[in-house]
Amino acid sequence: MRQTAQIKQTFPNGTAVVAVVRQGACAHNCAECGGCMTAAQPTVTALAENTVGARTGELVVVETENAQLMGIIAFVYLVPMVLLVAGYLLAQAFGLTQGWCILAGAAAFAVSVLLIVALDRRVKRRKSIQFRIVAHKEG
């Protein structure tokens, strides 16, 4: 996956801190909207491998590995929905009333939130999602 980012800080070891605009918040048409990286746009700050020698303040193109990122996205969006429905249906299979079924679904959903928090901590600890600066942004 390729995204536009702004270099916030560079380090002598060939890495840089980048601010990546969340994909849904930016159409990447800077001429039309007045420029990237405004304060109103939600951004994610990450460490990236600076393969092009970019300097602080420059706009660059960063790349992440699609397969791993898509797996994490699928987990974050699908697991809560699946556990919510599974919790409800399991309680219903045991013949519980609708109120208990809803409570079981909510409890299963809460478990999914805990699983997502655990995944987030694991990804941050292992630095599983790596950004790599691949080009200077043109235009």
PDB file of C-alpha atoms in Angstrom:
ATOM      1  CA  MET A   1       0.000   0.000   0.000  1.00  0.00           C
ATOM      2  CA  ARG A   2       1.359   3.414  -0.971  1.00  0.00           C
ATOM      3  CA  GLN A   3       0.461   6.602   0.889  1.00  0.00           C
ATOM      4  CA  THR A   4       1.586  10.200   1.070  1.00  0.00           C
ATOM      5  CA  ALA A   5       3.465  11.251   4.211  1.00  0.00           C
ATOM      6  CA  GLN A   6       5.371  14.226   5.535  1.00  0.00           C
ATOM      7  CA  ILE A   7       8.805  13.874   7.105  1.00  0.00           C
ATOM      8  CA  LYS A   8       8.689  15.147  10.685  1.00  0.00           C
ATOM      9  CA  GLN A   9      12.216  14.211  11.762  1.00  0.00           C
ATOM     10  CA  THR A  10      15.207  12.362  10.302  1.00  0.00           C
ATOM     11  CA  PHE A  11      17.888  10.314  12.036  1.00  0.00           C
ATOM     12  CA  PRO A  12      21.487   9.509  11.038  1.00  0.00           C
ATOM     13  CA  ASN A  13      20.745   5.746  11.012  1.00  0.00           C
ATOM     14  CA  GLY A  14      18.628   6.063   7.842  1.00  0.00           C
ATOM     15  CA  THR A  15      15.208   6.267   9.450  1.00  0.00           C
ATOM     16  CA  ALA A  16      12.672   9.063   9.720  1.00  0.00           C
ATOM     17  CA  VAL A  17       9.522   9.893  11.625  1.00  0.00           C
ATOM     18  CA  VAL A  18       6.695  10.370   9.147  1.00  0.00           C
ATOM     19  CA  ALA A  19       3.147  11.671   9.540  1.00  0.00           C
ATOM     20  CA  VAL A  20       0.837   9.603   7.347  1.00  0.00           C
ATOM     21  CA  VAL A  21      -2.606  10.999   6.564  1.00  0.00           C
ATOM     22  CA  ARG A  22      -5.219   8.323   7.148  1.00  0.00           C
ATOM     23  CA  GLN A  23      -6.263   7.078   3.717  1.00  0.00           C
ATOM     24  CA  GLY A  24      -9.975   7.819   4.160  1.00  0.00           C
ATOM     25  CA  ALA A  25      -9.294  11.411   5.168  1.00  0.00           C
ATOM     26  CA  CYS A  26      -7.322  12.493   2.114  1.00  0.00           C
ATOM     27  CA  ALA A  27      -8.070  12.250  -1.601  1.00  0.00           C
ATOM     28  CA  HIS A  28      -4.400  13.004  -2.383  1.00  0.00           C
ATOM     29  CA  ASN A  29      -5.431  15.819  -4.711  1.00  0.00           C
ATOM     30  CA  CYS A  30      -3.472  18.629  -3.040  1.00  0.00           C
ATOM     31  CA  ALA A  31      -4.168  21.206  -5.763  1.00  0.00           C
ATOM     32  CA  GLU A  32      -7.914  20.887  -5.193  1.00  0.00           C
ATOM     33  CA  CYS A  33      -8.071  20.889  -1.386  1.00  0.00           C
ATOM     34  CA  GLY A  34      -5.274  23.363  -0.638  1.00  0.00           C
ATOM     35  CA  GLY A  35      -2.493  21.027   0.454  1.00  0.00           C
ATOM     36  CA  CYS A  36      -1.801  18.016   2.578  1.00  0.00           C
ATOM     37  CA  MET A  37      -0.998  17.700   6.258  1.00  0.00           C
ATOM     38  CA  THR A  38      -3.361  20.280   7.674  1.00  0.00           C
ATOM     39  CA  ALA A  39      -4.229  20.008  11.361  1.00  0.00           C
ATOM     40  CA  ALA A  40      -7.834  18.988  10.586  1.00  0.00           C
ATOM     41  CA  GLN A  41      -6.779  15.736   8.931  1.00  0.00           C
ATOM     42  CA  PRO A  42      -6.223  12.717  11.181  1.00  0.00           C
ATOM     43  CA  THR A  43      -2.644  11.493  10.906  1.00  0.00           C
ATOM     44  CA  VAL A  44      -0.633   8.547  12.145  1.00  0.00           C
ATOM     45  CA  THR A  45       2.988   9.071  13.165  1.00  0.00           C
ATOM     46  CA  ALA A  46       5.341   6.196  12.409  1.00  0.00           C
ATOM     47  CA  LEU A  47       8.997   5.342  11.971  1.00  0.00           C
ATOM     48  CA  ALA A  48      10.006   4.680   8.368  1.00  0.00           C
ATOM     49  CA  GLU A  49      13.093   3.473   6.584  1.00  0.00           C
ATOM     50  CA  ASN A  50      14.407   6.513   4.691  1.00  0.00           C
ATOM     51  CA  THR A  51      15.640   4.919   1.464  1.00  0.00           C
ATOM     52  CA  VAL A  52      15.572   8.137  -0.598  1.00  0.00           C
ATOM     53  CA  GLY A  53      17.385  10.514   1.751  1.00  0.00           C
ATOM     54  CA  ALA A  54      14.333  12.696   2.356  1.00  0.00           C
ATOM     55  CA  ARG A  55      14.669  15.681   4.688  1.00  0.00           C
ATOM     56  CA  THR A  56      12.413  17.134   7.374  1.00  0.00           C
ATOM     57  CA  GLY A  57       9.296  18.821   5.978  1.00  0.00           C
ATOM     58  CA  GLU A  58       9.295  17.062   2.610  1.00  0.00           C
ATOM     59  CA  LEU A  59       6.309  15.159   1.253  1.00  0.00           C
ATOM     60  CA  VAL A  60       7.169  11.576   0.357  1.00  0.00           C
ATOM     61  CA  VAL A  61       5.529   8.358  -0.756  1.00  0.00           C
ATOM     62  CA  VAL A  62       5.657   5.582   1.847  1.00  0.00           C
ATOM     63  CA  GLU A  63       4.941   1.929   1.266  1.00  0.00           C
ATOM     64  CA  THR A  64       3.775  -0.855   3.555  1.00  0.00           C
ATOM     65  CA  GLU A  65       3.387  -4.568   2.977  1.00  0.00           C
ATOM     66  CA  ASN A  66      -0.169  -5.219   1.785  1.00  0.00           C
ATOM     67  CA  ALA A  67      -0.624  -8.797   2.965  1.00  0.00           C
ATOM     68  CA  GLN A  68       0.107  -8.167   6.621  1.00  0.00           C
ATOM     69  CA  LEU A  69      -1.790  -4.893   6.688  1.00  0.00           C
ATOM     70  CA  MET A  70      -4.862  -6.451   5.079  1.00  0.00           C
ATOM     71  CA  GLY A  71      -4.786  -9.299   7.600  1.00  0.00           C
ATOM     72  CA  ILE A  72      -4.790  -6.827  10.480  1.00  0.00           C
ATOM     73  CA  ILE A  73      -7.591  -4.793   8.893  1.00  0.00           C
ATOM     74  CA  ALA A  74      -9.672  -7.936   8.368  1.00  0.00           C
ATOM     75  CA  PHE A  75      -9.134  -8.972  11.976  1.00  0.00           C
ATOM     76  CA  VAL A  76     -10.116  -5.552  13.338  1.00  0.00           C
ATOM     77  CA  TYR A  77     -13.308  -5.324  11.289  1.00  0.00           C
ATOM     78  CA  LEU A  78     -14.473  -8.935  11.061  1.00  0.00           C
ATOM     79  CA  VAL A  79     -13.736 -10.416  14.492  1.00  0.00           C
ATOM     80  CA  PRO A  80     -16.031  -8.043  16.454  1.00  0.00           C
ATOM     81  CA  MET A  81     -18.909  -8.669  14.077  1.00  0.00           C
ATOM     82  CA  VAL A  82     -18.420 -12.434  14.067  1.00  0.00           C
ATOM     83  CA  LEU A  83     -18.120 -12.661  17.862  1.00  0.00           C
ATOM     84  CA  LEU A  84     -21.155 -10.441  18.391  1.00  0.00           C
ATOM     85  CA  VAL A  85     -23.342 -12.653  16.189  1.00  0.00           C
ATOM     86  CA  ALA A  86     -21.799 -15.867  17.547  1.00  0.00           C
ATOM     87  CA  GLY A  87     -22.415 -14.794  21.149  1.00  0.00           C
ATOM     88  CA  TYR A  88     -26.042 -13.998  20.401  1.00  0.00           C
ATOM     89  CA  LEU A  89     -26.652 -17.235  18.469  1.00  0.00           C
ATOM     90  CA  LEU A  90     -24.913 -19.383  21.074  1.00  0.00           C
ATOM     91  CA  ALA A  91     -27.094 -17.951  23.838  1.00  0.00           C
ATOM     92  CA  GLN A  92     -30.141 -18.468  21.642  1.00  0.00           C
ATOM     93  CA  ALA A  93     -29.134 -22.103  21.052  1.00  0.00           C
ATOM     94  CA  PHE A  94     -29.185 -22.614  24.832  1.00  0.00           C
ATOM     95  CA  GLY A  95     -32.760 -21.324  24.891  1.00  0.00           C
ATOM     96  CA  LEU A  96     -32.065 -18.076  26.725  1.00  0.00           C
ATOM     97  CA  THR A  97     -34.399 -15.104  26.471  1.00  0.00           C
ATOM     98  CA  GLN A  98     -33.735 -12.273  24.039  1.00  0.00           C
ATOM     99  CA  GLY A  99     -32.315 -10.046  26.781  1.00  0.00           C
ATOM    100  CA  TRP A 100     -29.741 -12.692  27.747  1.00  0.00           C
ATOM    101  CA  CYS A 101     -28.927 -13.266  24.064  1.00  0.00           C
ATOM    102  CA  ILE A 102     -28.226  -9.550  23.633  1.00  0.00           C
ATOM    103  CA  LEU A 103     -26.078  -9.566  26.761  1.00  0.00           C
ATOM    104  CA  ALA A 104     -24.137 -12.607  25.493  1.00  0.00           C
ATOM    105  CA  GLY A 105     -23.573 -10.856  22.155  1.00  0.00           C
ATOM    106  CA  ALA A 106     -22.356  -7.717  23.944  1.00  0.00           C
ATOM    107  CA  ALA A 107     -20.016  -9.789  26.127  1.00  0.00           C
ATOM    108  CA  ALA A 108     -18.584 -11.530  23.063  1.00  0.00           C
ATOM    109  CA  PHE A 109     -18.126  -8.134  21.410  1.00  0.00           C
ATOM    110  CA  ALA A 110     -16.260  -6.913  24.520  1.00  0.00           C
ATOM    111  CA  VAL A 111     -13.945  -9.930  24.235  1.00  0.00           C
ATOM    112  CA  SER A 112     -13.240  -8.955  20.623  1.00  0.00           C
ATOM    113  CA  VAL A 113     -12.256  -5.449  21.754  1.00  0.00           C
ATOM    114  CA  LEU A 114      -9.793  -6.981  24.217  1.00  0.00           C
ATOM    115  CA  LEU A 115      -8.371  -9.146  21.408  1.00  0.00           C
ATOM    116  CA  ILE A 116      -7.927  -6.067  19.210  1.00  0.00           C
ATOM    117  CA  VAL A 117      -6.155  -4.183  22.013  1.00  0.00           C
ATOM    118  CA  ALA A 118      -3.847  -7.186  22.477  1.00  0.00           C
ATOM    119  CA  LEU A 119      -3.146  -7.280  18.723  1.00  0.00           C
ATOM    120  CA  ASP A 120      -2.408  -3.545  18.716  1.00  0.00           C
ATOM    121  CA  ARG A 121       0.092  -3.918  21.541  1.00  0.00           C
ATOM    122  CA  ARG A 122       1.731  -6.892  19.813  1.00  0.00           C
ATOM    123  CA  VAL A 123       2.057  -5.007  16.519  1.00  0.00           C
ATOM    124  CA  LYS A 124       3.589  -1.994  18.293  1.00  0.00           C
ATOM    125  CA  ARG A 125       5.969  -4.150  20.352  1.00  0.00           C
ATOM    126  CA  ARG A 126       7.172  -6.152  17.349  1.00  0.00           C
ATOM    127  CA  LYS A 127       6.991  -3.183  14.996  1.00  0.00           C
ATOM    128  CA  SER A 128       5.194  -5.496  12.595  1.00  0.00           C
ATOM    129  CA  ILE A 129       3.986  -2.796  10.239  1.00  0.00           C
ATOM    130  CA  GLN A 130       7.033  -1.247   8.663  1.00  0.00           C
ATOM    131  CA  PHE A 131       6.932   1.859   6.501  1.00  0.00           C
ATOM    132  CA  ARG A 132       9.530   2.448   3.809  1.00  0.00           C
ATOM    133  CA  ILE A 133       9.989   5.766   2.012  1.00  0.00           C
ATOM    134  CA  VAL A 134      10.150   4.930  -1.696  1.00  0.00           C
ATOM    135  CA  ALA A 135       9.958   8.313  -3.458  1.00  0.00           C
ATOM    136  CA  HIS A 136       9.633  12.058  -3.091  1.00  0.00           C
ATOM    137  CA  LYS A 137       6.075  13.285  -3.628  1.00  0.00           C
ATOM    138  CA  GLU A 138       5.689  15.257  -6.836  1.00  0.00           C
ATOM    139  CA  GLY A 139       3.196  18.051  -7.352  1.00  0.00           C
TER     140      GLY A 139
END
